[in-house]
Amino acid sequence: MSKMSSSPFLELLTKENLKKIKIDRSLIPVFQEVMFRMDSYFQQNHLIEVRDWHSFFEKYLLTPSREQLSIVLNKQNRESAYCVAGTYSPEQRTITMYPVGSTNFEFMCANFCHEFIHFLVMHETNCLNYRPSDSPVLNEGMTECLTMGIMDRGTSSTYFSEIQLAKLYCQMNQNNQPVEHFLNNQFATEYNFYEMANFIIQSNNFNRNNSLSALLHVQRTLITDGLKNWQLHSFDELDKVLTIINNRPQFDSHGITEIFEMMIDTYLSDKKLTSDQKAKLKEKLMIFCELKNKAQLYGNQEVAECKLDDLEIAFDKQLHSYKNFPLSGKQSRGQIYAETMTGSIVVTHRDQEYRLSASELEYKNWKTIYDEYVQQIQKEIAVIEGETFGSMGPVSGKESSHQKKINQ
């Protein structure tokens, strides 16, 4: 009993409390398993102290009222065309579980866990400010990331893009307790009201239409808002943030170039350099950012980059594609396939077909190019951050041999 009393999650499992909870009796084993796992995860990750869970559960699970949560099982959805495993309705104050196919206990637990996290985050929200739950992308992504951690699951999920964006959000806000803020339905950084309004609109557009432009907008906002948490005074910090950003879900060449430029401007803003010196160093740092991006994206593969109209794409010698995937048109979907007989790569983008000869592409090991370039730029940065400015040594504005290797 002492162990039960130490945890708000385990307290729910006493016989007395289970009688108070409005739950379908057949779901009690699922509820018990999830509470045990939530307790373990919240204890290990210091999330027990994030809120007063005792009072929250007393009010919304154990006390009869209009706000008390109901946990129900609906078998009617079993044969429907669109089957979901569970839903949470903040308006109806209900978690509804649907047995899908041959019901698997672990599967039911994982889906109940997901919906219960929605309950934790959204049930008590009464705020005029924007909240993560207003963004379907961030809400589902953060919820699923927590579910995978609690249930010790792999990355198998239908929320693929949402999970990737949630991980990017957490990494960009890693010094500001993003999970703790999310459990309180708060953003982990300050935001501009009008920018956030647009972010919420684009989140809903992606949720409804799977819009690529909406997804790119969400990604850019998560990065630019997250950058508020970083001072970027040192090259090491600049490099660390670049590593995070380069793991973004979508390549987004145009948007990311603007972000790189903004980061470099911030980094150079407090450096004791002349305008000409800053301009020359900025040019070299932009090359550094682009090469680092490619080195992370391609790894140690030899890769050929191509531009097909407005499509930026790349292939390694095994014909795996990188960067952007071709878009569908009105007549055919975007696709890539290899013709082994002819040694060609066929790309369909916006109803236009492109044929590339794999043997004629110019392959490069971008990681090797990056490794060589970074040695040069680090020497120049050491001069700057050591405050021995003088003539800036190698910052001469002359084009290096590495710059000539880069496809602009």
mmCIF file of C-alpha atoms in Angstrom:
data_model
loop_
_atom_site.group_PDB
_atom_site.id
_atom_site.type_symbol
_atom_site.label_atom_id
_atom_site.label_comp_id
_atom_site.label_asym_id
_atom_site.label_seq_id
_atom_site.Cartn_x
_atom_site.Cartn_y
_atom_site.Cartn_z
ATOM 1 C CA MET A 1 0.000 0.000 0.000
ATOM 2 C CA SER A 2 2.878 2.373 0.645
ATOM 3 C CA LYS A 3 4.031 1.928 -2.942
ATOM 4 C CA MET A 4 0.515 2.707 -4.148
ATOM 5 C CA SER A 5 0.410 5.881 -2.062
ATOM 6 C CA SER A 6 3.714 7.115 -3.458
ATOM 7 C CA SER A 7 2.423 7.330 -7.009
ATOM 8 C CA PRO A 8 -0.682 9.097 -8.329
ATOM 9 C CA PHE A 9 -0.841 6.545 -11.155
ATOM 10 C CA LEU A 10 -0.642 3.500 -8.898
ATOM 11 C CA GLU A 11 -3.167 4.972 -6.458
ATOM 12 C CA LEU A 12 -5.749 4.685 -9.227
ATOM 13 C CA LEU A 13 -5.378 0.899 -9.095
ATOM 14 C CA THR A 14 -6.705 0.386 -5.573
ATOM 15 C CA LYS A 15 -10.011 -1.496 -5.424
ATOM 16 C CA GLU A 16 -11.718 1.555 -3.977
ATOM 17 C CA ASN A 17 -10.539 3.867 -6.748
ATOM 18 C CA LEU A 18 -11.199 1.418 -9.579
ATOM 19 C CA LYS A 19 -14.847 1.393 -8.447
ATOM 20 C CA LYS A 20 -14.960 5.203 -8.737
ATOM 21 C CA ILE A 21 -13.511 5.362 -12.254
ATOM 22 C CA LYS A 22 -16.082 5.316 -15.078
ATOM 23 C CA ILE A 23 -14.508 2.544 -17.121
ATOM 24 C CA ASP A 24 -15.803 -0.441 -19.043
ATOM 25 C CA ARG A 25 -14.938 -3.383 -16.805
ATOM 26 C CA SER A 26 -13.372 -5.298 -19.729
ATOM 27 C CA LEU A 27 -10.806 -2.507 -20.122
ATOM 28 C CA ILE A 28 -9.543 -2.652 -16.530
ATOM 29 C CA PRO A 29 -6.597 -4.988 -17.357
ATOM 30 C CA VAL A 30 -5.510 -2.573 -20.092
ATOM 31 C CA PHE A 31 -5.904 0.380 -17.720
ATOM 32 C CA GLN A 32 -3.865 -1.374 -15.010
ATOM 33 C CA GLU A 33 -1.007 -2.263 -17.354
ATOM 34 C CA VAL A 34 -0.787 1.274 -18.743
ATOM 35 C CA MET A 35 -0.838 2.855 -15.265
ATOM 36 C CA PHE A 36 2.031 0.608 -14.133
ATOM 37 C CA ARG A 37 4.081 1.570 -17.195
ATOM 38 C CA MET A 38 3.228 5.268 -16.915
ATOM 39 C CA ASP A 39 4.281 5.276 -13.281
ATOM 40 C CA SER A 40 7.631 3.704 -14.154
ATOM 41 C CA TYR A 41 8.283 6.080 -17.051
ATOM 42 C CA PHE A 42 7.169 9.224 -15.214
ATOM 43 C CA GLN A 43 9.285 8.308 -12.182
ATOM 44 C CA GLN A 44 12.388 7.609 -14.264
ATOM 45 C CA ASN A 45 12.023 10.802 -16.312
ATOM 46 C CA HIS A 46 11.092 13.128 -13.424
ATOM 47 C CA LEU A 47 7.617 13.830 -14.797
ATOM 48 C CA ILE A 48 5.744 13.051 -11.576
ATOM 49 C CA GLU A 49 6.528 16.568 -10.329
ATOM 50 C CA VAL A 50 5.396 18.307 -13.534
ATOM 51 C CA ARG A 51 1.837 18.719 -12.237
ATOM 52 C CA ASP A 52 -0.298 17.855 -9.238
ATOM 53 C CA TRP A 53 -1.469 14.557 -10.704
ATOM 54 C CA HIS A 54 -3.149 13.543 -7.420
ATOM 55 C CA SER A 55 -5.542 16.504 -7.586
ATOM 56 C CA PHE A 56 -5.995 16.088 -11.336
ATOM 57 C CA PHE A 57 -7.025 12.451 -11.000
ATOM 58 C CA GLU A 58 -9.205 13.148 -7.982
ATOM 59 C CA LYS A 59 -11.132 15.780 -9.925
ATOM 60 C CA TYR A 60 -11.370 14.180 -13.362
ATOM 61 C CA LEU A 61 -11.256 10.421 -12.739
ATOM 62 C CA LEU A 62 -12.548 9.776 -9.224
ATOM 63 C CA THR A 63 -15.208 12.422 -8.581
ATOM 64 C CA PRO A 64 -18.656 12.202 -10.244
ATOM 65 C CA SER A 65 -19.309 15.351 -12.260
ATOM 66 C CA ARG A 66 -19.832 16.564 -15.816
ATOM 67 C CA GLU A 67 -16.052 16.750 -16.170
ATOM 68 C CA GLN A 68 -15.375 13.182 -15.057
ATOM 69 C CA LEU A 69 -13.717 11.094 -17.761
ATOM 70 C CA SER A 70 -15.551 8.060 -19.159
ATOM 71 C CA ILE A 71 -13.535 5.177 -20.617
ATOM 72 C CA VAL A 72 -15.747 3.098 -22.883
ATOM 73 C CA LEU A 73 -15.448 0.197 -25.293
ATOM 74 C CA ASN A 74 -17.282 0.539 -28.610
ATOM 75 C CA LYS A 75 -17.481 -2.672 -30.599
ATOM 76 C CA GLN A 76 -19.564 -1.080 -33.365
ATOM 77 C CA ASN A 77 -16.476 0.223 -35.185
ATOM 78 C CA ARG A 78 -15.010 -3.244 -35.715
ATOM 79 C CA GLU A 79 -16.344 -3.633 -39.274
ATOM 80 C CA SER A 80 -16.289 0.010 -40.364
ATOM 81 C CA ALA A 81 -14.316 1.128 -43.412
ATOM 82 C CA TYR A 82 -12.124 3.427 -41.342
ATOM 83 C CA CYS A 83 -11.071 1.740 -38.133
ATOM 84 C CA VAL A 84 -9.243 3.568 -35.395
ATOM 85 C CA ALA A 85 -8.054 1.919 -32.238
ATOM 86 C CA GLY A 86 -9.049 4.731 -29.897
ATOM 87 C CA THR A 87 -10.199 8.333 -29.626
ATOM 88 C CA TYR A 88 -10.264 10.995 -26.957
ATOM 89 C CA SER A 89 -12.962 13.675 -27.002
ATOM 90 C CA PRO A 90 -12.360 16.665 -24.712
ATOM 91 C CA GLU A 91 -15.885 17.900 -25.469
ATOM 92 C CA GLN A 92 -17.581 14.630 -24.505
ATOM 93 C CA ARG A 93 -15.039 13.896 -21.773
ATOM 94 C CA THR A 94 -14.585 10.384 -23.136
ATOM 95 C CA ILE A 95 -11.892 7.945 -24.167
ATOM 96 C CA THR A 96 -13.403 5.423 -26.566
ATOM 97 C CA MET A 97 -11.551 2.235 -27.405
ATOM 98 C CA TYR A 98 -12.345 0.194 -30.509
ATOM 99 C CA PRO A 99 -11.234 -3.429 -30.886
ATOM 100 C CA VAL A 100 -9.600 -3.546 -34.317
ATOM 101 C CA GLY A 101 -9.238 -6.949 -36.009
ATOM 102 C CA SER A 102 -7.982 -9.664 -33.686
ATOM 103 C CA THR A 103 -7.508 -7.684 -30.506
ATOM 104 C CA ASN A 104 -3.953 -7.822 -29.178
ATOM 105 C CA PHE A 105 -3.437 -6.860 -25.540
ATOM 106 C CA GLU A 106 -0.165 -4.986 -26.153
ATOM 107 C CA PHE A 107 -1.738 -3.167 -29.098
ATOM 108 C CA MET A 108 -4.745 -2.141 -26.990
ATOM 109 C CA CYS A 109 -2.436 -0.946 -24.190
ATOM 110 C CA ALA A 110 -0.372 1.193 -26.575
ATOM 111 C CA ASN A 111 -3.457 2.819 -28.056
ATOM 112 C CA PHE A 112 -5.053 3.399 -24.677
ATOM 113 C CA CYS A 113 -1.790 4.960 -23.483
ATOM 114 C CA HIS A 114 -1.873 7.371 -26.454
ATOM 115 C CA GLU A 115 -5.440 8.453 -25.673
ATOM 116 C CA PHE A 116 -4.745 8.729 -21.949
ATOM 117 C CA ILE A 117 -1.875 11.134 -22.656
ATOM 118 C CA HIS A 118 -4.328 13.250 -24.670
ATOM 119 C CA PHE A 119 -6.506 13.242 -21.545
ATOM 120 C CA LEU A 120 -3.592 14.336 -19.343
ATOM 121 C CA VAL A 121 -2.675 17.182 -21.683
ATOM 122 C CA MET A 122 -6.062 18.456 -22.853
ATOM 123 C CA HIS A 123 -8.704 17.710 -20.214
ATOM 124 C CA GLU A 124 -8.016 20.670 -17.939
ATOM 125 C CA THR A 125 -7.000 23.258 -20.528
ATOM 126 C CA ASN A 126 -8.902 26.515 -20.215
ATOM 127 C CA CYS A 127 -6.580 29.111 -21.687
ATOM 128 C CA LEU A 128 -6.860 31.902 -24.250
ATOM 129 C CA ASN A 129 -3.256 31.455 -25.408
ATOM 130 C CA TYR A 130 -2.253 29.058 -28.148
ATOM 131 C CA ARG A 131 -1.431 25.551 -26.960
ATOM 132 C CA PRO A 132 0.407 22.560 -28.474
ATOM 133 C CA SER A 133 -2.922 20.722 -28.560
ATOM 134 C CA ASP A 134 -4.159 23.334 -31.060
ATOM 135 C CA SER A 135 -1.624 21.928 -33.532
ATOM 136 C CA PRO A 136 -2.609 18.397 -34.661
ATOM 137 C CA VAL A 137 0.948 17.830 -35.917
ATOM 138 C CA LEU A 138 2.696 18.671 -32.649
ATOM 139 C CA ASN A 139 -0.034 17.247 -30.431
ATOM 140 C CA GLU A 140 -0.072 13.830 -32.101
ATOM 141 C CA GLY A 141 3.705 13.747 -32.533
ATOM 142 C CA MET A 142 4.502 14.534 -28.897
ATOM 143 C CA THR A 143 1.772 12.183 -27.682
ATOM 144 C CA GLU A 144 3.061 9.321 -29.812
ATOM 145 C CA CYS A 145 6.675 9.955 -28.781
ATOM 146 C CA LEU A 146 5.637 9.713 -25.124
ATOM 147 C CA THR A 147 3.596 6.592 -25.852
ATOM 148 C CA MET A 148 6.568 4.878 -27.499
ATOM 149 C CA GLY A 149 8.725 5.693 -24.485
ATOM 150 C CA ILE A 150 6.158 4.528 -21.933
ATOM 151 C CA MET A 151 5.263 1.335 -23.797
ATOM 152 C CA ASP A 152 8.891 0.644 -24.808
ATOM 153 C CA ARG A 153 7.863 0.375 -28.435
ATOM 154 C CA GLY A 154 9.852 0.849 -31.620
ATOM 155 C CA THR A 155 9.164 3.584 -34.133
ATOM 156 C CA SER A 156 6.308 1.792 -35.908
ATOM 157 C CA SER A 157 3.474 4.306 -36.074
ATOM 158 C CA THR A 158 1.078 5.902 -38.531
ATOM 159 C CA TYR A 159 2.189 9.307 -37.207
ATOM 160 C CA PHE A 160 5.497 9.187 -39.080
ATOM 161 C CA SER A 161 5.864 12.885 -40.011
ATOM 162 C CA GLU A 162 4.354 14.020 -36.720
ATOM 163 C CA ILE A 163 6.894 11.993 -34.720
ATOM 164 C CA GLN A 164 9.808 13.377 -36.743
ATOM 165 C CA LEU A 165 8.616 16.952 -36.211
ATOM 166 C CA ALA A 166 8.046 16.346 -32.495
ATOM 167 C CA LYS A 167 11.612 15.059 -32.149
ATOM 168 C CA LEU A 168 12.894 18.142 -33.986
ATOM 169 C CA TYR A 169 10.822 20.343 -31.641
ATOM 170 C CA CYS A 170 12.271 18.587 -28.577
ATOM 171 C CA GLN A 171 15.847 18.871 -29.825
ATOM 172 C CA MET A 172 15.474 22.552 -30.699
ATOM 173 C CA ASN A 173 14.075 23.158 -27.195
ATOM 174 C CA GLN A 174 16.231 20.639 -25.330
ATOM 175 C CA ASN A 175 17.361 23.224 -22.757
ATOM 176 C CA ASN A 176 13.802 24.291 -21.954
ATOM 177 C CA GLN A 177 11.998 21.109 -20.838
ATOM 178 C CA PRO A 178 9.758 20.549 -23.885
ATOM 179 C CA VAL A 179 8.083 17.381 -22.512
ATOM 180 C CA GLU A 180 7.293 19.031 -19.177
ATOM 181 C CA HIS A 181 5.779 22.005 -20.996
ATOM 182 C CA PHE A 182 3.785 19.719 -23.282
ATOM 183 C CA LEU A 183 2.221 17.869 -20.340
ATOM 184 C CA ASN A 184 1.002 21.283 -19.182
ATOM 185 C CA ASN A 185 -0.210 22.009 -22.738
ATOM 186 C CA GLN A 186 2.282 24.850 -23.100
ATOM 187 C CA PHE A 187 4.862 25.667 -25.755
ATOM 188 C CA ALA A 188 8.477 25.410 -24.655
ATOM 189 C CA THR A 189 9.394 28.821 -26.061
ATOM 190 C CA GLU A 190 7.856 32.253 -26.428
ATOM 191 C CA TYR A 191 6.140 32.899 -29.727
ATOM 192 C CA ASN A 192 4.831 35.716 -31.864
ATOM 193 C CA PHE A 193 1.018 35.627 -31.700
ATOM 194 C CA TYR A 194 0.431 36.111 -35.425
ATOM 195 C CA GLU A 195 3.170 33.666 -36.444
ATOM 196 C CA MET A 196 1.667 31.077 -34.109
ATOM 197 C CA ALA A 197 -1.802 31.644 -35.558
ATOM 198 C CA ASN A 198 -0.411 30.815 -38.986
ATOM 199 C CA PHE A 199 1.438 27.826 -37.542
ATOM 200 C CA ILE A 200 -1.836 26.439 -36.168
ATOM 201 C CA ILE A 201 -3.591 27.012 -39.515
ATOM 202 C CA GLN A 202 -0.812 25.209 -41.413
ATOM 203 C CA SER A 203 -0.828 22.369 -38.858
ATOM 204 C CA ASN A 204 -4.514 21.840 -39.542
ATOM 205 C CA ASN A 205 -3.936 22.066 -43.303
ATOM 206 C CA PHE A 206 -1.385 19.271 -43.113
ATOM 207 C CA ASN A 207 -3.675 17.210 -40.894
ATOM 208 C CA ARG A 208 -6.577 17.536 -43.347
ATOM 209 C CA ASN A 209 -4.857 17.524 -46.736
ATOM 210 C CA ASN A 210 -1.382 16.062 -46.150
ATOM 211 C CA SER A 211 -0.110 19.296 -47.729
ATOM 212 C CA LEU A 212 3.656 19.443 -48.325
ATOM 213 C CA SER A 213 3.703 23.248 -48.218
ATOM 214 C CA ALA A 214 1.895 23.142 -44.862
ATOM 215 C CA LEU A 215 4.388 20.575 -43.553
ATOM 216 C CA LEU A 216 7.313 22.772 -44.628
ATOM 217 C CA HIS A 217 5.750 25.776 -42.895
ATOM 218 C CA VAL A 218 5.372 23.798 -39.659
ATOM 219 C CA GLN A 219 8.970 22.599 -39.872
ATOM 220 C CA ARG A 220 10.335 26.103 -40.489
ATOM 221 C CA THR A 221 8.355 27.538 -37.570
ATOM 222 C CA LEU A 222 9.585 24.848 -35.180
ATOM 223 C CA ILE A 223 13.167 25.615 -36.192
ATOM 224 C CA THR A 224 12.969 29.420 -36.113
ATOM 225 C CA ASP A 225 11.059 29.469 -32.810
ATOM 226 C CA GLY A 226 13.467 26.925 -31.344
ATOM 227 C CA LEU A 227 16.440 29.087 -32.318
ATOM 228 C CA LYS A 228 15.321 31.585 -29.662
ATOM 229 C CA ASN A 229 16.755 29.155 -27.104
ATOM 230 C CA TRP A 230 20.278 29.323 -28.546
ATOM 231 C CA GLN A 231 22.707 32.223 -28.143
ATOM 232 C CA LEU A 232 24.986 31.166 -31.032
ATOM 233 C CA HIS A 233 27.921 33.107 -29.591
ATOM 234 C CA SER A 234 30.391 30.301 -30.291
ATOM 235 C CA PHE A 235 31.176 28.182 -33.320
ATOM 236 C CA ASP A 236 30.645 25.025 -31.232
ATOM 237 C CA GLU A 237 27.083 26.083 -30.422
ATOM 238 C CA LEU A 238 26.444 27.007 -34.060
ATOM 239 C CA ASP A 239 27.724 23.591 -35.080
ATOM 240 C CA LYS A 240 25.562 21.829 -32.466
ATOM 241 C CA VAL A 241 22.364 23.526 -33.665
ATOM 242 C CA LEU A 242 23.222 22.781 -37.290
ATOM 243 C CA THR A 243 23.534 19.099 -36.392
ATOM 244 C CA ILE A 244 20.002 19.199 -34.935
ATOM 245 C CA ILE A 245 18.503 21.108 -37.858
ATOM 246 C CA ASN A 246 20.109 18.798 -40.404
ATOM 247 C CA ASN A 247 18.067 15.922 -38.965
ATOM 248 C CA ARG A 248 14.822 17.645 -39.985
ATOM 249 C CA PRO A 249 12.219 15.507 -41.800
ATOM 250 C CA GLN A 250 12.040 17.531 -45.031
ATOM 251 C CA PHE A 251 15.076 18.822 -46.947
ATOM 252 C CA ASP A 252 13.474 22.198 -47.833
ATOM 253 C CA SER A 253 16.413 23.763 -49.695
ATOM 254 C CA HIS A 254 15.011 27.298 -49.998
ATOM 255 C CA GLY A 255 13.733 27.589 -46.442
ATOM 256 C CA ILE A 256 16.815 26.087 -44.849
ATOM 257 C CA THR A 257 19.183 28.417 -46.720
ATOM 258 C CA GLU A 258 17.360 31.391 -45.202
ATOM 259 C CA ILE A 259 17.624 29.814 -41.748
ATOM 260 C CA PHE A 260 21.357 29.145 -42.191
ATOM 261 C CA GLU A 261 21.855 32.791 -43.170
ATOM 262 C CA MET A 262 19.906 33.994 -40.128
ATOM 263 C CA MET A 263 22.004 31.793 -37.824
ATOM 264 C CA ILE A 264 25.281 33.023 -39.310
ATOM 265 C CA ASP A 265 24.180 36.649 -38.982
ATOM 266 C CA THR A 266 23.430 36.018 -35.300
ATOM 267 C CA TYR A 267 26.787 34.308 -34.784
ATOM 268 C CA LEU A 268 28.730 37.151 -36.447
ATOM 269 C CA SER A 269 26.761 39.957 -34.807
ATOM 270 C CA ASP A 270 29.044 40.263 -31.758
ATOM 271 C CA LYS A 271 32.336 39.513 -33.521
ATOM 272 C CA LYS A 272 34.879 42.329 -33.757
ATOM 273 C CA LEU A 273 35.160 42.303 -37.535
ATOM 274 C CA THR A 274 34.901 44.879 -40.244
ATOM 275 C CA SER A 275 31.903 44.740 -42.588
ATOM 276 C CA ASP A 276 34.116 43.352 -45.346
ATOM 277 C CA GLN A 277 35.542 40.678 -43.054
ATOM 278 C CA LYS A 278 32.056 39.674 -41.916
ATOM 279 C CA ALA A 279 30.848 39.412 -45.495
ATOM 280 C CA LYS A 280 33.763 37.179 -46.495
ATOM 281 C CA LEU A 281 33.448 34.973 -43.447
ATOM 282 C CA LYS A 282 29.681 34.734 -43.891
ATOM 283 C CA GLU A 283 30.208 33.396 -47.393
ATOM 284 C CA LYS A 284 32.546 30.714 -46.083
ATOM 285 C CA LEU A 285 30.208 29.821 -43.215
ATOM 286 C CA MET A 286 27.322 29.409 -45.664
ATOM 287 C CA ILE A 287 29.457 26.897 -47.560
ATOM 288 C CA PHE A 288 30.220 25.184 -44.252
ATOM 289 C CA CYS A 289 26.489 24.933 -43.455
ATOM 290 C CA GLU A 290 25.654 23.503 -46.868
ATOM 291 C CA LEU A 291 28.479 20.967 -46.754
ATOM 292 C CA LYS A 292 27.590 19.884 -43.219
ATOM 293 C CA ASN A 293 23.988 19.439 -44.349
ATOM 294 C CA LYS A 294 25.098 17.191 -47.216
ATOM 295 C CA ALA A 295 27.567 15.232 -45.089
ATOM 296 C CA GLN A 296 24.833 14.405 -42.557
ATOM 297 C CA LEU A 297 22.266 13.641 -45.241
ATOM 298 C CA TYR A 298 24.411 11.367 -47.401
ATOM 299 C CA GLY A 299 26.767 9.872 -44.817
ATOM 300 C CA ASN A 300 29.788 8.210 -46.379
ATOM 301 C CA GLN A 301 28.004 7.409 -49.635
ATOM 302 C CA GLU A 302 29.165 8.721 -53.006
ATOM 303 C CA VAL A 303 26.230 10.790 -54.198
ATOM 304 C CA ALA A 304 25.316 12.643 -57.394
ATOM 305 C CA GLU A 305 23.104 15.732 -57.112
ATOM 306 C CA CYS A 306 20.637 16.738 -59.814
ATOM 307 C CA LYS A 307 18.212 19.586 -60.399
ATOM 308 C CA LEU A 308 15.180 18.657 -62.497
ATOM 309 C CA ASP A 309 13.188 21.830 -63.085
ATOM 310 C CA ASP A 310 12.236 22.845 -59.508
ATOM 311 C CA LEU A 311 13.087 19.438 -58.044
ATOM 312 C CA GLU A 312 16.356 19.055 -56.153
ATOM 313 C CA ILE A 313 17.247 15.393 -55.843
ATOM 314 C CA ALA A 314 20.305 13.190 -55.375
ATOM 315 C CA PHE A 315 21.208 9.530 -55.936
ATOM 316 C CA ASP A 316 23.909 7.261 -54.600
ATOM 317 C CA LYS A 317 25.404 4.403 -56.619
ATOM 318 C CA GLN A 318 22.782 2.024 -55.216
ATOM 319 C CA LEU A 319 20.197 4.466 -56.697
ATOM 320 C CA HIS A 320 18.738 5.444 -53.318
ATOM 321 C CA SER A 321 17.298 8.960 -53.570
ATOM 322 C CA TYR A 322 17.882 11.904 -51.197
ATOM 323 C CA LYS A 323 16.685 15.480 -50.705
ATOM 324 C CA ASN A 324 13.200 16.062 -52.153
ATOM 325 C CA PHE A 325 10.820 13.428 -53.495
ATOM 326 C CA PRO A 326 9.066 14.213 -56.805
ATOM 327 C CA LEU A 327 5.573 15.700 -56.543
ATOM 328 C CA SER A 328 2.457 14.290 -58.139
ATOM 329 C CA GLY A 329 0.762 16.062 -61.033
ATOM 330 C CA LYS A 330 -2.805 16.049 -62.331
ATOM 331 C CA GLN A 331 -2.229 12.943 -64.419
ATOM 332 C CA SER A 332 0.307 10.823 -62.537
ATOM 333 C CA ARG A 333 1.831 10.580 -59.108
ATOM 334 C CA GLY A 334 5.397 11.559 -58.370
ATOM 335 C CA GLN A 335 7.676 8.554 -58.516
ATOM 336 C CA ILE A 336 11.223 7.252 -59.032
ATOM 337 C CA TYR A 337 12.187 3.891 -60.481
ATOM 338 C CA ALA A 338 15.288 2.303 -61.958
ATOM 339 C CA GLU A 339 15.356 0.578 -65.350
ATOM 340 C CA THR A 340 17.955 -2.130 -64.823
ATOM 341 C CA MET A 341 18.023 -3.066 -68.515
ATOM 342 C CA THR A 342 18.951 0.459 -69.669
ATOM 343 C CA GLY A 343 20.757 1.631 -66.508
ATOM 344 C CA SER A 344 18.428 4.619 -66.323
ATOM 345 C CA ILE A 345 16.709 6.399 -63.467
ATOM 346 C CA VAL A 346 13.209 7.542 -64.410
ATOM 347 C CA VAL A 347 11.734 10.387 -62.379
ATOM 348 C CA THR A 348 8.143 11.590 -62.754
ATOM 349 C CA HIS A 349 7.635 15.050 -61.274
ATOM 350 C CA ARG A 350 4.545 17.232 -61.821
ATOM 351 C CA ASP A 351 3.559 15.001 -64.805
ATOM 352 C CA GLN A 352 6.970 15.546 -66.418
ATOM 353 C CA GLU A 353 9.177 12.485 -66.998
ATOM 354 C CA TYR A 354 12.961 12.748 -66.659
ATOM 355 C CA ARG A 355 15.395 9.984 -67.661
ATOM 356 C CA LEU A 356 18.892 9.975 -66.165
ATOM 357 C CA SER A 357 21.752 7.666 -67.073
ATOM 358 C CA ALA A 358 23.090 6.346 -63.776
ATOM 359 C CA SER A 359 26.564 5.784 -65.232
ATOM 360 C CA GLU A 360 26.858 9.396 -66.430
ATOM 361 C CA LEU A 361 26.042 11.037 -63.099
ATOM 362 C CA GLU A 362 28.894 12.741 -61.234
ATOM 363 C CA TYR A 363 29.213 11.063 -57.833
ATOM 364 C CA LYS A 364 31.054 12.695 -54.925
ATOM 365 C CA ASN A 365 31.796 11.751 -51.342
ATOM 366 C CA TRP A 366 30.413 14.883 -49.668
ATOM 367 C CA LYS A 367 31.545 13.775 -46.216
ATOM 368 C CA THR A 368 35.171 13.776 -47.378
ATOM 369 C CA ILE A 369 34.716 17.214 -48.930
ATOM 370 C CA TYR A 370 33.132 18.442 -45.687
ATOM 371 C CA ASP A 371 35.874 16.964 -43.491
ATOM 372 C CA GLU A 372 38.548 18.743 -45.522
ATOM 373 C CA TYR A 373 36.662 22.037 -45.536
ATOM 374 C CA VAL A 374 35.868 22.024 -41.834
ATOM 375 C CA GLN A 375 39.576 21.840 -40.961
ATOM 376 C CA GLN A 376 40.109 25.100 -42.823
ATOM 377 C CA ILE A 377 37.129 26.933 -41.347
ATOM 378 C CA GLN A 378 37.947 25.826 -37.787
ATOM 379 C CA LYS A 379 41.392 27.453 -38.033
ATOM 380 C CA GLU A 380 39.802 30.724 -39.095
ATOM 381 C CA ILE A 381 37.206 30.532 -36.314
ATOM 382 C CA ALA A 382 39.939 29.854 -33.752
ATOM 383 C CA VAL A 383 41.541 33.142 -34.778
ATOM 384 C CA ILE A 384 38.249 35.008 -34.395
ATOM 385 C CA GLU A 385 37.149 33.502 -31.103
ATOM 386 C CA GLY A 386 40.661 33.899 -29.735
ATOM 387 C CA GLU A 387 40.205 37.649 -30.395
ATOM 388 C CA THR A 388 43.457 37.949 -32.343
ATOM 389 C CA PHE A 389 41.752 39.618 -35.248
ATOM 390 C CA GLY A 390 44.484 41.445 -37.157
ATOM 391 C CA SER A 391 44.216 40.722 -40.860
ATOM 392 C CA MET A 392 42.031 37.652 -40.121
ATOM 393 C CA GLY A 393 44.665 35.299 -41.487
ATOM 394 C CA PRO A 394 43.082 32.968 -44.028
ATOM 395 C CA VAL A 395 39.875 35.012 -44.351
ATOM 396 C CA SER A 396 41.016 36.587 -47.593
ATOM 397 C CA GLY A 397 37.964 36.169 -49.774
ATOM 398 C CA LYS A 398 39.894 33.954 -52.194
ATOM 399 C CA GLU A 399 37.989 30.958 -53.459
ATOM 400 C CA SER A 400 39.320 27.673 -52.118
ATOM 401 C CA SER A 401 39.548 24.498 -54.151
ATOM 402 C CA HIS A 402 36.727 23.118 -52.007
ATOM 403 C CA GLN A 403 34.372 25.930 -53.010
ATOM 404 C CA LYS A 404 34.799 24.954 -56.630
ATOM 405 C CA LYS A 405 33.581 21.442 -55.777
ATOM 406 C CA ILE A 406 30.231 22.625 -54.473
ATOM 407 C CA ASN A 407 27.149 22.671 -56.684
ATOM 408 C CA GLN A 408 25.564 26.006 -56.057
#
